[in-house]
mmCIF file of C-alpha atoms in Angstrom:
data_model
loop_
_atom_site.group_PDB
_atom_site.id
_atom_site.type_symbol
_atom_site.label_atom_id
_atom_site.label_comp_id
_atom_site.label_asym_id
_atom_site.label_seq_id
_atom_site.Cartn_x
_atom_site.Cartn_y
_atom_site.Cartn_z
ATOM 1 C CA MET A 1 -114.671 -84.944 98.722
ATOM 2 C CA GLY A 2 -113.621 -82.130 96.265
ATOM 3 C CA HIS A 3 -115.316 -79.435 97.889
ATOM 4 C CA THR A 4 -114.222 -80.504 101.436
ATOM 5 C CA ASP A 5 -110.455 -80.432 100.190
ATOM 6 C CA THR A 6 -110.657 -77.185 98.481
ATOM 7 C CA LEU A 7 -112.086 -75.712 102.137
ATOM 8 C CA SER A 8 -109.083 -77.344 103.860
ATOM 9 C CA HIS A 9 -106.441 -75.955 101.607
ATOM 10 C CA PHE A 10 -108.113 -72.810 102.076
ATOM 11 C CA TYR A 11 -107.883 -72.977 105.840
ATOM 12 C CA GLU A 12 -104.292 -73.947 105.571
ATOM 13 C CA LEU A 13 -103.438 -71.294 103.530
ATOM 14 C CA ARG A 14 -105.209 -68.631 105.540
ATOM 15 C CA THR A 15 -103.690 -70.281 108.358
ATOM 16 C CA ARG A 16 -100.090 -70.047 106.652
ATOM 17 C CA PHE A 17 -100.611 -66.799 105.751
ATOM 18 C CA ILE A 18 -101.557 -65.410 109.419
ATOM 19 C CA ARG A 19 -98.516 -67.271 110.570
ATOM 20 C CA ILE A 20 -96.622 -65.453 108.056
ATOM 21 C CA LEU A 21 -98.135 -61.805 109.255
ATOM 22 C CA LEU A 22 -97.638 -62.502 112.617
ATOM 23 C CA GLY A 23 -93.447 -63.348 112.082
ATOM 24 C CA LEU A 24 -93.056 -60.173 109.970
ATOM 25 C CA LEU A 25 -94.898 -58.417 113.144
ATOM 26 C CA LEU A 26 -93.126 -59.786 115.799
ATOM 27 C CA ALA A 27 -89.806 -58.750 113.574
ATOM 28 C CA ALA A 28 -90.814 -55.364 112.790
ATOM 29 C CA CYS A 29 -91.643 -55.099 116.764
ATOM 30 C CA MET A 30 -87.931 -56.056 117.324
ATOM 31 C CA THR A 31 -86.461 -53.628 114.540
ATOM 32 C CA VAL A 32 -89.059 -50.406 114.592
ATOM 33 C CA PRO A 33 -87.710 -49.482 118.052
ATOM 34 C CA PHE A 34 -84.009 -49.462 116.688
ATOM 35 C CA ALA A 35 -85.071 -47.572 113.505
ATOM 36 C CA ASN A 36 -82.150 -44.595 113.699
ATOM 37 C CA GLU A 37 -79.705 -46.869 114.744
ATOM 38 C CA LEU A 38 -80.500 -49.323 111.794
ATOM 39 C CA HIS A 39 -80.595 -45.918 109.496
ATOM 40 C CA GLN A 40 -77.181 -44.836 110.514
ATOM 41 C CA PHE A 41 -75.798 -48.386 110.041
ATOM 42 C CA PHE A 42 -77.140 -48.271 106.593
ATOM 43 C CA VAL A 43 -76.082 -45.187 105.881
ATOM 44 C CA ALA A 44 -72.219 -45.226 106.799
ATOM 45 C CA PRO A 45 -71.199 -46.645 103.401
ATOM 46 C CA LEU A 46 -71.968 -42.861 101.993
ATOM 47 C CA LEU A 47 -70.856 -41.046 105.180
ATOM 48 C CA SER A 48 -67.632 -42.648 105.162
ATOM 49 C CA GLN A 49 -66.822 -41.576 101.627
ATOM 50 C CA LEU A 50 -67.863 -38.031 102.268
ATOM 51 C CA PRO A 51 -65.641 -34.854 102.547
ATOM 52 C CA ALA A 52 -65.179 -34.076 106.412
ATOM 53 C CA GLY A 53 -68.123 -31.898 107.261
ATOM 54 C CA GLY A 54 -70.258 -34.019 104.600
ATOM 55 C CA ARG A 55 -73.962 -34.685 105.199
ATOM 56 C CA MET A 56 -77.255 -36.033 104.096
ATOM 57 C CA ILE A 57 -80.146 -34.082 103.299
ATOM 58 C CA ALA A 58 -83.882 -34.725 103.527
ATOM 59 C CA THR A 59 -86.098 -32.670 100.562
ATOM 60 C CA SER A 60 -89.493 -34.003 102.144
ATOM 61 C CA VAL A 61 -90.792 -32.983 105.553
ATOM 62 C CA THR A 62 -91.851 -36.578 106.466
ATOM 63 C CA SER A 63 -88.158 -38.215 105.392
ATOM 64 C CA PRO A 64 -86.382 -37.935 108.311
ATOM 65 C CA PHE A 65 -89.553 -39.948 110.558
ATOM 66 C CA MET A 66 -90.346 -42.558 107.149
ATOM 67 C CA ILE A 67 -86.584 -43.140 105.770
ATOM 68 C CA PRO A 68 -85.449 -44.901 109.051
ATOM 69 C CA LEU A 69 -89.045 -46.273 109.235
ATOM 70 C CA LYS A 70 -88.725 -47.697 105.863
ATOM 71 C CA ILE A 71 -85.264 -49.390 106.623
ATOM 72 C CA ALA A 72 -86.617 -50.679 109.742
ATOM 73 C CA LEU A 73 -89.266 -52.689 107.970
ATOM 74 C CA TYR A 74 -87.144 -53.843 104.981
ATOM 75 C CA VAL A 75 -84.876 -55.429 107.973
ATOM 76 C CA ALA A 76 -87.942 -56.944 109.689
ATOM 77 C CA PHE A 77 -88.927 -58.657 106.473
ATOM 78 C CA VAL A 78 -85.118 -60.085 105.780
ATOM 79 C CA LEU A 79 -85.273 -61.428 109.116
ATOM 80 C CA SER A 80 -88.762 -62.901 109.211
ATOM 81 C CA LEU A 81 -87.915 -64.458 105.379
ATOM 82 C CA PRO A 82 -86.810 -67.664 107.067
ATOM 83 C CA HIS A 83 -90.164 -67.908 109.056
ATOM 84 C CA THR A 84 -91.935 -66.742 106.026
ATOM 85 C CA LEU A 85 -90.282 -69.448 103.702
ATOM 86 C CA TYR A 86 -90.913 -72.177 105.908
ATOM 87 C CA GLN A 87 -94.878 -71.744 106.656
ATOM 88 C CA LEU A 88 -94.492 -71.687 102.745
ATOM 89 C CA TRP A 89 -93.009 -75.277 102.663
ATOM 90 C CA LYS A 90 -95.127 -76.581 105.308
ATOM 91 C CA PHE A 91 -97.940 -75.626 102.709
ATOM 92 C CA VAL A 92 -96.320 -77.576 100.161
ATOM 93 C CA GLN A 93 -94.339 -80.151 101.487
ATOM 94 C CA PRO A 94 -97.485 -82.968 101.868
ATOM 95 C CA GLY A 95 -97.837 -83.034 97.919
ATOM 96 C CA LEU A 96 -94.521 -83.657 97.697
ATOM 97 C CA TYR A 97 -92.006 -86.900 97.777
ATOM 98 C CA PRO A 98 -89.868 -87.505 100.317
ATOM 99 C CA LYS A 99 -86.672 -87.007 97.849
ATOM 100 C CA GLU A 100 -88.614 -83.642 96.596
ATOM 101 C CA LYS A 101 -88.880 -82.694 99.938
ATOM 102 C CA PHE A 102 -85.240 -82.685 100.731
ATOM 103 C CA MET A 103 -84.089 -81.039 97.730
ATOM 104 C CA SER A 104 -87.045 -78.397 98.248
ATOM 105 C CA VAL A 105 -85.616 -77.634 101.544
ATOM 106 C CA LEU A 106 -81.806 -77.644 100.382
ATOM 107 C CA GLY A 107 -82.643 -75.218 97.218
ATOM 108 C CA VAL A 108 -84.453 -72.624 99.744
ATOM 109 C CA LEU A 109 -81.666 -72.647 102.242
ATOM 110 C CA ALA A 110 -78.954 -72.675 99.306
ATOM 111 C CA SER A 111 -80.958 -69.791 97.428
ATOM 112 C CA LEU A 112 -81.563 -67.996 101.015
ATOM 113 C CA SER A 113 -77.827 -68.465 101.704
ATOM 114 C CA LEU A 114 -76.747 -66.832 98.162
ATOM 115 C CA PHE A 115 -79.080 -63.868 98.120
ATOM 116 C CA MET A 116 -77.777 -62.670 101.378
ATOM 117 C CA LEU A 117 -74.213 -63.451 100.582
ATOM 118 C CA GLY A 118 -74.642 -61.334 97.452
ATOM 119 C CA ALA A 119 -76.546 -58.361 99.428
ATOM 120 C CA CYS A 120 -73.714 -58.461 101.678
ATOM 121 C CA PHE A 121 -71.224 -58.403 98.668
ATOM 122 C CA ALA A 122 -73.106 -55.495 97.517
ATOM 123 C CA PHE A 123 -72.823 -53.459 100.771
ATOM 124 C CA TYR A 124 -69.511 -53.711 102.305
ATOM 125 C CA VAL A 125 -67.714 -54.353 99.103
ATOM 126 C CA VAL A 126 -69.316 -52.908 96.116
ATOM 127 C CA ILE A 127 -71.373 -49.624 97.366
ATOM 128 C CA PRO A 128 -68.165 -48.691 99.058
ATOM 129 C CA VAL A 129 -66.099 -48.631 96.308
ATOM 130 C CA VAL A 130 -69.088 -46.922 94.243
ATOM 131 C CA PHE A 131 -69.609 -44.072 96.444
ATOM 132 C CA LYS A 132 -65.954 -43.326 96.619
ATOM 133 C CA PHE A 133 -65.881 -43.263 92.532
ATOM 134 C CA ILE A 134 -68.954 -41.245 92.440
ATOM 135 C CA ILE A 135 -67.734 -38.409 95.120
ATOM 136 C CA GLY A 136 -64.213 -38.617 93.689
ATOM 137 C CA SER A 137 -65.829 -37.645 90.082
ATOM 138 C CA ALA A 138 -67.634 -34.394 91.472
ATOM 139 C CA PRO A 139 -66.150 -31.290 89.880
ATOM 140 C CA ALA A 140 -64.369 -28.620 92.073
ATOM 141 C CA GLY A 141 -66.701 -26.487 94.034
ATOM 142 C CA VAL A 142 -69.506 -29.077 93.763
ATOM 143 C CA ALA A 143 -70.570 -30.285 97.175
ATOM 144 C CA VAL A 144 -72.170 -33.870 97.490
ATOM 145 C CA MET A 145 -75.085 -33.742 99.415
ATOM 146 C CA THR A 146 -77.373 -36.862 98.620
ATOM 147 C CA GLU A 147 -81.117 -37.016 99.876
ATOM 148 C CA ILE A 148 -81.648 -39.606 101.924
ATOM 149 C CA GLY A 149 -84.742 -41.274 100.162
ATOM 150 C CA ASN A 150 -82.979 -41.363 97.003
ATOM 151 C CA TYR A 151 -80.131 -43.236 98.526
ATOM 152 C CA LEU A 152 -82.123 -45.631 100.323
ATOM 153 C CA ASP A 153 -83.722 -46.524 96.582
ATOM 154 C CA PHE A 154 -80.130 -46.929 94.960
ATOM 155 C CA LEU A 155 -79.100 -49.239 98.480
ATOM 156 C CA ILE A 156 -82.242 -51.435 97.756
ATOM 157 C CA SER A 157 -82.003 -51.862 94.137
ATOM 158 C CA ILE A 158 -78.338 -52.753 93.876
ATOM 159 C CA THR A 159 -78.656 -54.869 96.854
ATOM 160 C CA LEU A 160 -81.431 -56.531 95.340
ATOM 161 C CA ALA A 161 -79.266 -56.709 91.836
ATOM 162 C CA PHE A 162 -76.528 -58.633 93.572
ATOM 163 C CA GLY A 163 -78.583 -60.698 95.451
ATOM 164 C CA VAL A 164 -80.251 -61.729 92.758
ATOM 165 C CA SER A 165 -77.318 -62.125 90.468
ATOM 166 C CA PHE A 166 -75.904 -64.804 92.849
ATOM 167 C CA GLN A 167 -78.874 -67.023 92.413
ATOM 168 C CA THR A 168 -76.970 -68.080 89.062
ATOM 169 C CA PRO A 169 -75.320 -71.336 90.403
ATOM 170 C CA ILE A 170 -79.103 -72.376 91.693
ATOM 171 C CA ILE A 171 -80.768 -71.443 88.349
ATOM 172 C CA VAL A 172 -77.845 -73.012 86.315
ATOM 173 C CA VAL A 173 -78.245 -76.362 88.639
ATOM 174 C CA ALA A 174 -82.166 -76.553 88.131
ATOM 175 C CA ILE A 175 -82.189 -76.464 84.166
ATOM 176 C CA ALA A 176 -79.533 -78.613 83.844
ATOM 177 C CA TYR A 177 -80.635 -80.909 86.421
ATOM 178 C CA MET A 178 -83.976 -80.925 84.777
ATOM 179 C CA GLY A 179 -83.218 -81.556 81.557
ATOM 180 C CA LEU A 180 -84.089 -78.125 80.137
ATOM 181 C CA VAL A 181 -80.773 -77.267 78.703
ATOM 182 C CA GLU A 182 -78.084 -79.899 78.366
ATOM 183 C CA LEU A 183 -74.999 -79.370 80.311
ATOM 184 C CA GLN A 184 -72.778 -79.356 77.187
ATOM 185 C CA THR A 185 -74.671 -76.832 75.881
ATOM 186 C CA LEU A 186 -74.462 -74.600 78.784
ATOM 187 C CA LYS A 187 -70.638 -75.263 78.958
ATOM 188 C CA GLU A 188 -70.130 -74.109 75.313
ATOM 189 C CA SER A 189 -72.253 -71.206 76.119
ATOM 190 C CA ARG A 190 -69.742 -70.029 78.375
ATOM 191 C CA GLY A 191 -68.271 -67.155 76.111
ATOM 192 C CA TYR A 192 -71.781 -65.653 76.134
ATOM 193 C CA VAL A 193 -72.214 -65.711 79.914
ATOM 194 C CA ILE A 194 -68.845 -63.522 80.365
ATOM 195 C CA VAL A 195 -70.019 -61.287 78.027
ATOM 196 C CA GLY A 196 -73.793 -61.082 79.542
ATOM 197 C CA ALA A 197 -72.049 -60.425 82.876
ATOM 198 C CA PHE A 198 -70.269 -57.527 81.804
ATOM 199 C CA VAL A 199 -73.197 -56.173 80.150
ATOM 200 C CA VAL A 200 -75.112 -56.583 83.396
ATOM 201 C CA GLY A 201 -72.100 -54.614 85.453
ATOM 202 C CA ALA A 202 -72.442 -52.110 83.216
ATOM 203 C CA ILE A 203 -75.841 -51.756 83.743
ATOM 204 C CA PHE A 204 -75.911 -51.966 87.622
ATOM 205 C CA THR A 205 -72.412 -50.195 88.193
ATOM 206 C CA PRO A 206 -70.977 -46.748 87.642
ATOM 207 C CA PRO A 207 -69.158 -46.573 84.423
ATOM 208 C CA ASP A 208 -65.468 -47.787 85.478
ATOM 209 C CA ILE A 209 -64.026 -50.715 84.845
ATOM 210 C CA ILE A 210 -63.271 -51.739 88.717
ATOM 211 C CA SER A 211 -67.281 -51.552 89.908
ATOM 212 C CA GLN A 212 -68.475 -53.453 86.475
ATOM 213 C CA CYS A 213 -65.370 -56.576 87.440
ATOM 214 C CA MET A 214 -66.647 -56.530 90.807
ATOM 215 C CA LEU A 215 -70.249 -57.499 89.441
ATOM 216 C CA ALA A 216 -69.117 -59.639 86.500
ATOM 217 C CA ILE A 217 -66.362 -61.735 87.734
ATOM 218 C CA PRO A 218 -68.611 -63.134 90.745
ATOM 219 C CA LEU A 219 -71.330 -63.552 88.013
ATOM 220 C CA TRP A 220 -69.051 -65.834 85.826
ATOM 221 C CA LEU A 221 -67.451 -67.852 88.829
ATOM 222 C CA LEU A 222 -71.052 -68.538 90.082
ATOM 223 C CA TYR A 223 -71.919 -69.639 86.814
ATOM 224 C CA GLU A 224 -69.050 -72.106 86.759
ATOM 225 C CA LEU A 225 -70.149 -73.170 90.657
ATOM 226 C CA GLY A 226 -73.686 -74.191 88.979
ATOM 227 C CA LEU A 227 -71.968 -76.167 86.172
ATOM 228 C CA LEU A 228 -69.742 -77.953 88.850
ATOM 229 C CA VAL A 229 -72.489 -78.853 90.865
ATOM 230 C CA ALA A 230 -74.758 -79.908 88.384
ATOM 231 C CA ARG A 231 -72.215 -82.083 86.648
ATOM 232 C CA VAL A 232 -71.791 -83.892 90.220
ATOM 233 C CA LEU A 233 -75.342 -84.277 90.557
ATOM 234 C CA ILE A 234 -75.925 -85.440 86.964
ATOM 235 C CA TYR A 235 -73.508 -87.857 87.553
ATOM 236 C CA ARG A 236 -74.911 -89.127 90.820
ATOM 237 C CA ARG A 237 -78.392 -89.560 89.609
ATOM 238 C CA ASN A 238 -77.190 -91.636 86.433
ATOM 239 C CA ARG A 239 -75.117 -93.900 88.731
ATOM 240 C CA ALA A 240 -77.905 -94.541 90.834
ATOM 241 C CA GLU A 241 -80.267 -95.307 87.754
ATOM 242 C CA MET A 242 -77.589 -97.593 86.536
ATOM 243 C CA ALA A 243 -77.456 -99.355 90.080
ATOM 244 C CA MET A 244 -81.268 -100.141 89.483
ATOM 245 C CA LEU A 245 -81.206 -101.916 86.126
ATOM 246 C CA PRO A 246 -81.838 -105.332 86.161
ATOM 247 C CA ASN A 247 -78.256 -106.241 84.912
ATOM 248 C CA HIS A 248 -76.625 -104.477 87.759
#
């Protein structure tokens, strides 16, 4: 019986994995034909800050072809991410209780939304400010000509940094709700969190106070949001537990 269950889980996992790949392939078929248009969209924050006549450069023979293709594949991955998460959830959901199913769906949706919010905030707000600072800091006589491969690496790293950083409320709620750390302890650690947020801002942004604050302040506010949500959830859980007691 155990061997049969193992095979059943293996076949189910294989089915989900194949469906994930098919979803990614379908998304790629939609994005690859528009690789050049997507490239123009994602380089716009840099091009808009360059002086008149400023251009990007390609130092590798294959870069003009490979970089737009990579961007199209990254976009395809993001587009197929909801389908991927759904397939993973369908694989694990038979072993979850009804309340756990609801909480897992809510957590995944919140996490995905916050990640996209962080990535969009980085792309539309932070990156233009960063490039304006960098290009404005160039000495006289120096032409800023960014290599497209280096730009893509920078774009991915900073959007990922903000996307991951915006998961702060999910992390705070999870560790407080599961009792890993007391909510009061998290409140008392607020000062350390603020200092840590500015340290993270200094690491992932240029050395100017404006761009550092653009990461540090949202991190701090998201931490406060996590504390608020955790307090509400814990209060509701405690009320439900009290209502189930015999004297109530």
